[in-house]
XYZ file of C-alpha atoms in Angstrom:
287
model
C -23.554 31.607 22.074
C -21.450 29.319 19.861
C -18.156 30.622 18.468
C -19.464 30.829 14.891
C -22.552 32.724 16.022
C -20.363 35.188 17.923
C -18.210 35.754 14.862
C -21.319 36.394 12.761
C -22.164 39.313 15.056
C -18.761 40.938 14.505
C -18.444 43.812 12.049
C -17.047 43.072 8.610
C -13.378 43.777 8.026
C -10.137 42.810 9.692
C -10.618 40.814 12.897
C -7.003 40.056 13.708
C -3.414 40.502 12.579
C -0.619 38.273 13.887
C 3.052 38.579 12.933
C 5.078 35.389 13.347
C 8.538 34.207 12.389
C 7.080 32.698 9.223
C 4.006 34.702 8.234
C 2.096 37.948 8.419
C -1.362 36.521 9.225
C -4.639 38.374 8.724
C -8.164 37.237 9.550
C -10.972 38.993 7.647
C -14.758 38.768 7.853
C -17.051 39.521 4.916
C -20.691 38.864 5.777
C -20.866 35.116 6.535
C -17.405 34.331 5.170
C -14.281 34.263 7.313
C -10.869 34.173 5.620
C -7.255 33.725 6.648
C -4.633 35.330 4.444
C -0.873 35.759 4.459
C 0.652 39.039 3.321
C 4.055 39.170 1.687
C 5.699 42.206 0.070
C 2.395 44.068 -0.098
C 0.441 41.157 -1.627
C -2.421 39.381 0.070
C -2.734 35.598 -0.449
C -5.925 33.915 0.752
C -5.189 30.612 2.508
C -8.600 29.529 3.792
C -12.221 30.622 3.754
C -15.148 29.209 5.729
C -18.878 29.860 5.714
C -19.872 30.765 9.271
C -23.471 29.759 8.569
C -22.628 26.385 7.014
C -19.780 24.337 8.563
C -19.815 21.785 5.711
C -19.303 24.395 2.994
C -15.947 24.777 1.221
C -16.121 28.224 -0.423
C -12.728 28.001 -2.171
C -12.691 25.896 -5.344
C -9.281 24.341 -4.721
C -10.344 23.007 -1.312
C -13.371 21.312 -2.859
C -11.254 19.844 -5.652
C -8.571 18.596 -3.290
C -11.047 16.454 -1.349
C -11.391 14.137 -4.348
C -7.874 12.847 -3.614
C -9.534 10.353 -1.241
C -10.589 8.419 -4.362
C -7.047 7.356 -5.254
C -5.749 5.213 -2.332
C -6.882 1.591 -2.287
C -7.555 1.927 1.456
C -8.162 5.042 3.515
C -7.067 4.681 7.120
C -4.343 7.309 7.635
C -4.122 10.783 6.052
C -1.350 13.352 6.416
C -1.859 16.990 5.464
C 1.140 19.320 5.103
C 0.033 22.936 5.553
C -2.926 23.953 7.696
C -4.287 27.400 6.858
C -7.700 27.505 8.518
C -7.910 23.705 8.578
C -10.885 23.477 6.228
C -9.794 20.331 4.371
C -8.877 18.109 7.363
C -11.987 19.327 9.196
C -14.215 18.461 6.227
C -12.642 15.035 5.691
C -12.717 14.258 9.407
C -16.452 14.962 9.565
C -17.298 12.860 6.527
C -14.973 9.882 7.101
C -15.466 8.674 10.683
C -12.990 5.773 10.430
C -9.876 7.701 9.281
C -7.089 9.327 11.315
C -5.741 12.675 10.097
C -2.460 14.318 11.075
C -1.938 17.897 9.925
C 1.579 19.326 10.040
C 2.037 23.098 10.099
C 5.399 24.847 10.497
C 3.913 28.061 11.965
C 2.461 27.802 15.499
C 0.733 31.143 14.893
C -1.321 29.615 12.066
C -2.411 26.758 14.349
C -3.386 29.253 17.058
C -5.391 31.423 14.623
C -7.150 28.350 13.202
C -8.146 27.278 16.711
C -9.355 30.750 17.685
C -11.307 31.685 14.555
C -11.823 28.595 12.390
C -12.861 26.144 15.068
C -10.321 23.365 14.544
C -10.436 20.804 17.341
C -8.195 17.851 18.101
C -9.628 14.425 18.854
C -8.405 10.844 19.071
C -8.541 10.794 15.232
C -7.448 14.327 14.296
C -4.163 15.950 15.355
C -2.498 19.290 14.538
C 1.285 19.185 14.804
C 3.783 22.054 14.906
C 6.535 20.893 12.528
C 8.107 21.323 9.110
C 6.510 18.859 6.696
C 9.772 17.542 5.292
C 11.338 17.093 8.731
C 8.199 15.296 9.904
C 8.351 12.856 6.981
C 12.050 12.179 7.616
C 11.197 11.110 11.159
C 7.912 9.339 10.425
C 7.810 5.554 10.925
C 4.250 4.592 9.944
C 3.157 5.073 6.297
C 0.112 7.043 5.188
C -2.533 6.077 2.657
C -2.874 9.677 1.481
C -0.573 12.694 1.804
C -2.030 16.122 0.958
C 0.387 19.002 0.315
C -0.992 22.536 0.545
C 1.858 24.516 2.059
C 2.526 28.037 0.782
C 4.757 30.929 1.759
C 3.029 33.914 0.273
C 2.206 33.009 -3.312
C 4.522 30.074 -3.813
C 5.257 26.631 -2.402
C 8.442 26.509 -0.287
C 11.171 25.168 -2.567
C 12.093 22.254 -0.289
C 8.546 20.888 -0.736
C 8.773 20.863 -4.549
C 11.901 18.921 -5.374
C 12.560 15.408 -6.623
C 14.114 14.569 -3.255
C 10.986 15.729 -1.410
C 8.707 13.694 -3.671
C 10.948 10.659 -3.136
C 10.520 11.187 0.604
C 6.743 11.385 0.187
C 6.859 8.168 -1.849
C 8.724 6.364 0.939
C 6.058 7.457 3.429
C 3.122 6.095 1.418
C 1.527 2.676 1.624
C 2.030 0.563 -1.535
C -1.405 1.588 -2.849
C -1.230 5.138 -1.508
C -1.418 8.546 -3.183
C -0.315 12.134 -2.748
C -2.114 15.315 -3.789
C -0.625 18.783 -4.264
C -2.184 22.173 -4.875
C -0.205 24.042 -7.568
C -0.898 27.371 -9.287
C -1.156 26.811 -13.031
C -0.033 28.957 -15.953
C 3.595 29.250 -14.818
C 6.906 27.546 -15.474
C 6.728 26.366 -11.878
C 3.553 24.420 -12.672
C 4.981 22.531 -15.641
C 8.244 21.954 -13.755
C 6.281 20.488 -10.854
C 4.532 18.109 -13.260
C 7.893 17.116 -14.761
C 9.317 16.441 -11.295
C 6.302 14.462 -10.084
C 6.471 12.262 -13.194
C 10.146 11.632 -12.514
C 9.240 10.041 -9.165
C 5.712 8.618 -9.528
C 4.528 6.225 -12.252
C 1.090 7.843 -12.450
C 0.166 11.554 -12.236
C -3.380 12.876 -12.777
C -4.231 16.592 -12.980
C -7.498 18.324 -12.093
C -7.940 22.065 -12.753
C -10.099 24.042 -10.328
C -11.116 26.649 -12.907
C -9.788 29.396 -10.636
C -6.054 29.287 -11.281
C -5.001 26.124 -9.482
C -4.486 22.510 -10.448
C -4.665 19.581 -8.038
C -1.983 17.063 -8.982
C -2.573 13.472 -7.847
C 0.416 11.105 -7.875
C 0.119 7.378 -7.185
C 2.411 4.400 -6.787
C 0.028 2.170 -8.735
C -1.609 2.908 -12.105
C -5.109 4.321 -11.803
C -7.130 3.818 -14.956
C -9.954 6.247 -15.668
C -12.682 3.611 -15.239
C -11.259 2.630 -11.849
C -11.253 6.251 -10.660
C -14.859 6.845 -11.740
C -16.067 3.625 -10.109
C -14.160 4.287 -6.887
C -15.552 7.839 -6.681
C -19.115 6.504 -6.918
C -18.461 3.845 -4.255
C -16.975 6.294 -1.751
C -19.709 8.837 -2.391
C -22.356 6.204 -1.610
C -20.476 5.219 1.552
C -19.631 8.626 3.029
C -22.116 11.053 1.408
C -19.683 13.894 0.870
C -21.230 17.356 0.663
C -19.391 17.935 -2.633
C -19.939 14.724 -4.644
C -16.789 12.885 -5.652
C -18.078 11.807 -9.097
C -18.474 15.463 -10.100
C -15.008 16.365 -8.777
C -13.258 13.653 -10.813
C -15.316 14.313 -13.942
C -12.966 16.733 -15.724
C -9.269 15.820 -15.551
C -6.684 17.781 -17.487
C -5.753 15.345 -20.243
C -2.605 16.957 -21.638
C 0.038 19.373 -20.381
C 2.856 20.743 -22.514
C 5.896 20.190 -20.308
C 8.504 21.152 -22.907
C 9.496 24.258 -20.939
C 9.513 22.482 -17.596
C 12.701 21.571 -15.737
C 13.456 18.944 -13.131
C 13.404 20.533 -9.692
C 16.036 19.200 -7.294
C 17.428 20.253 -3.943
C 20.327 21.800 -5.858
C 18.089 23.589 -8.367
C 14.633 24.762 -7.296
C 14.149 28.522 -7.896
C 10.414 28.320 -7.244
C 10.102 31.977 -6.311
C 11.454 32.962 -9.741
C 8.998 30.753 -11.650
C 5.813 31.687 -9.902
C 3.754 34.627 -11.135
C 1.461 36.701 -8.979
C -2.008 36.121 -10.365
C -4.684 38.726 -10.942
C -7.034 36.836 -8.597
C -4.778 37.619 -5.634
C -5.809 40.813 -3.901
C -3.210 43.525 -3.390
C -2.841 45.106 0.058
C -4.530 48.492 0.270
């Protein structure tokens, strides 16, 4: 019996709980959905969800929206993802794009182990899962990436050292000249507008795509990306790779304007991300 089929036979509820140096990790099953969450100070933050009956499904809206970042690089040969969770995004992209290599960097070995045990991540000659801090990895990296995806969270907020001007400058140095980065950010907070301010300080072009469920995917590029170019590129890649969630629909509704008047520039000397972020009503409290 395959691993997913075995998990489907398990009773609903908590399947595992792992305490690590970095996280309090829980794995829950609810019918055909399997979720990984981190708990911090009594709050439960969902990191990943998969559909055990449909390996190509992406049940969480932000994971679907983040896949459209592949539209923005001129070429797509090397992808880096910072933050693993259950590995849904690199797994999805690896299945749909057979000619790309994907490195995923995760600071917590316990998250990698849980993703292997329950979420079915597998390494190959194209897909690697690396135990490292994302910023340290980029400091040591020698070969640039076409696309860097940032989805690293500690509880409900992004670690401060992955939000600053200096971090974004490091990301910029690790991109190819026509490359792009994408970041998952919770909207509706001072942290969100400050992140937009900081990205615009470093990158000449920043596009924003709301998920409709409390997050915004921010896409930053080294080269200007006009709207017509993005729409055309999305159609071309969709025809080529046949993504389960069509790229043209994912790029259809960008966020045109953001009031950044209350935002501040986040630097290594000033990045109180935990003070800016608000716990959202969509995040389930520990019972």
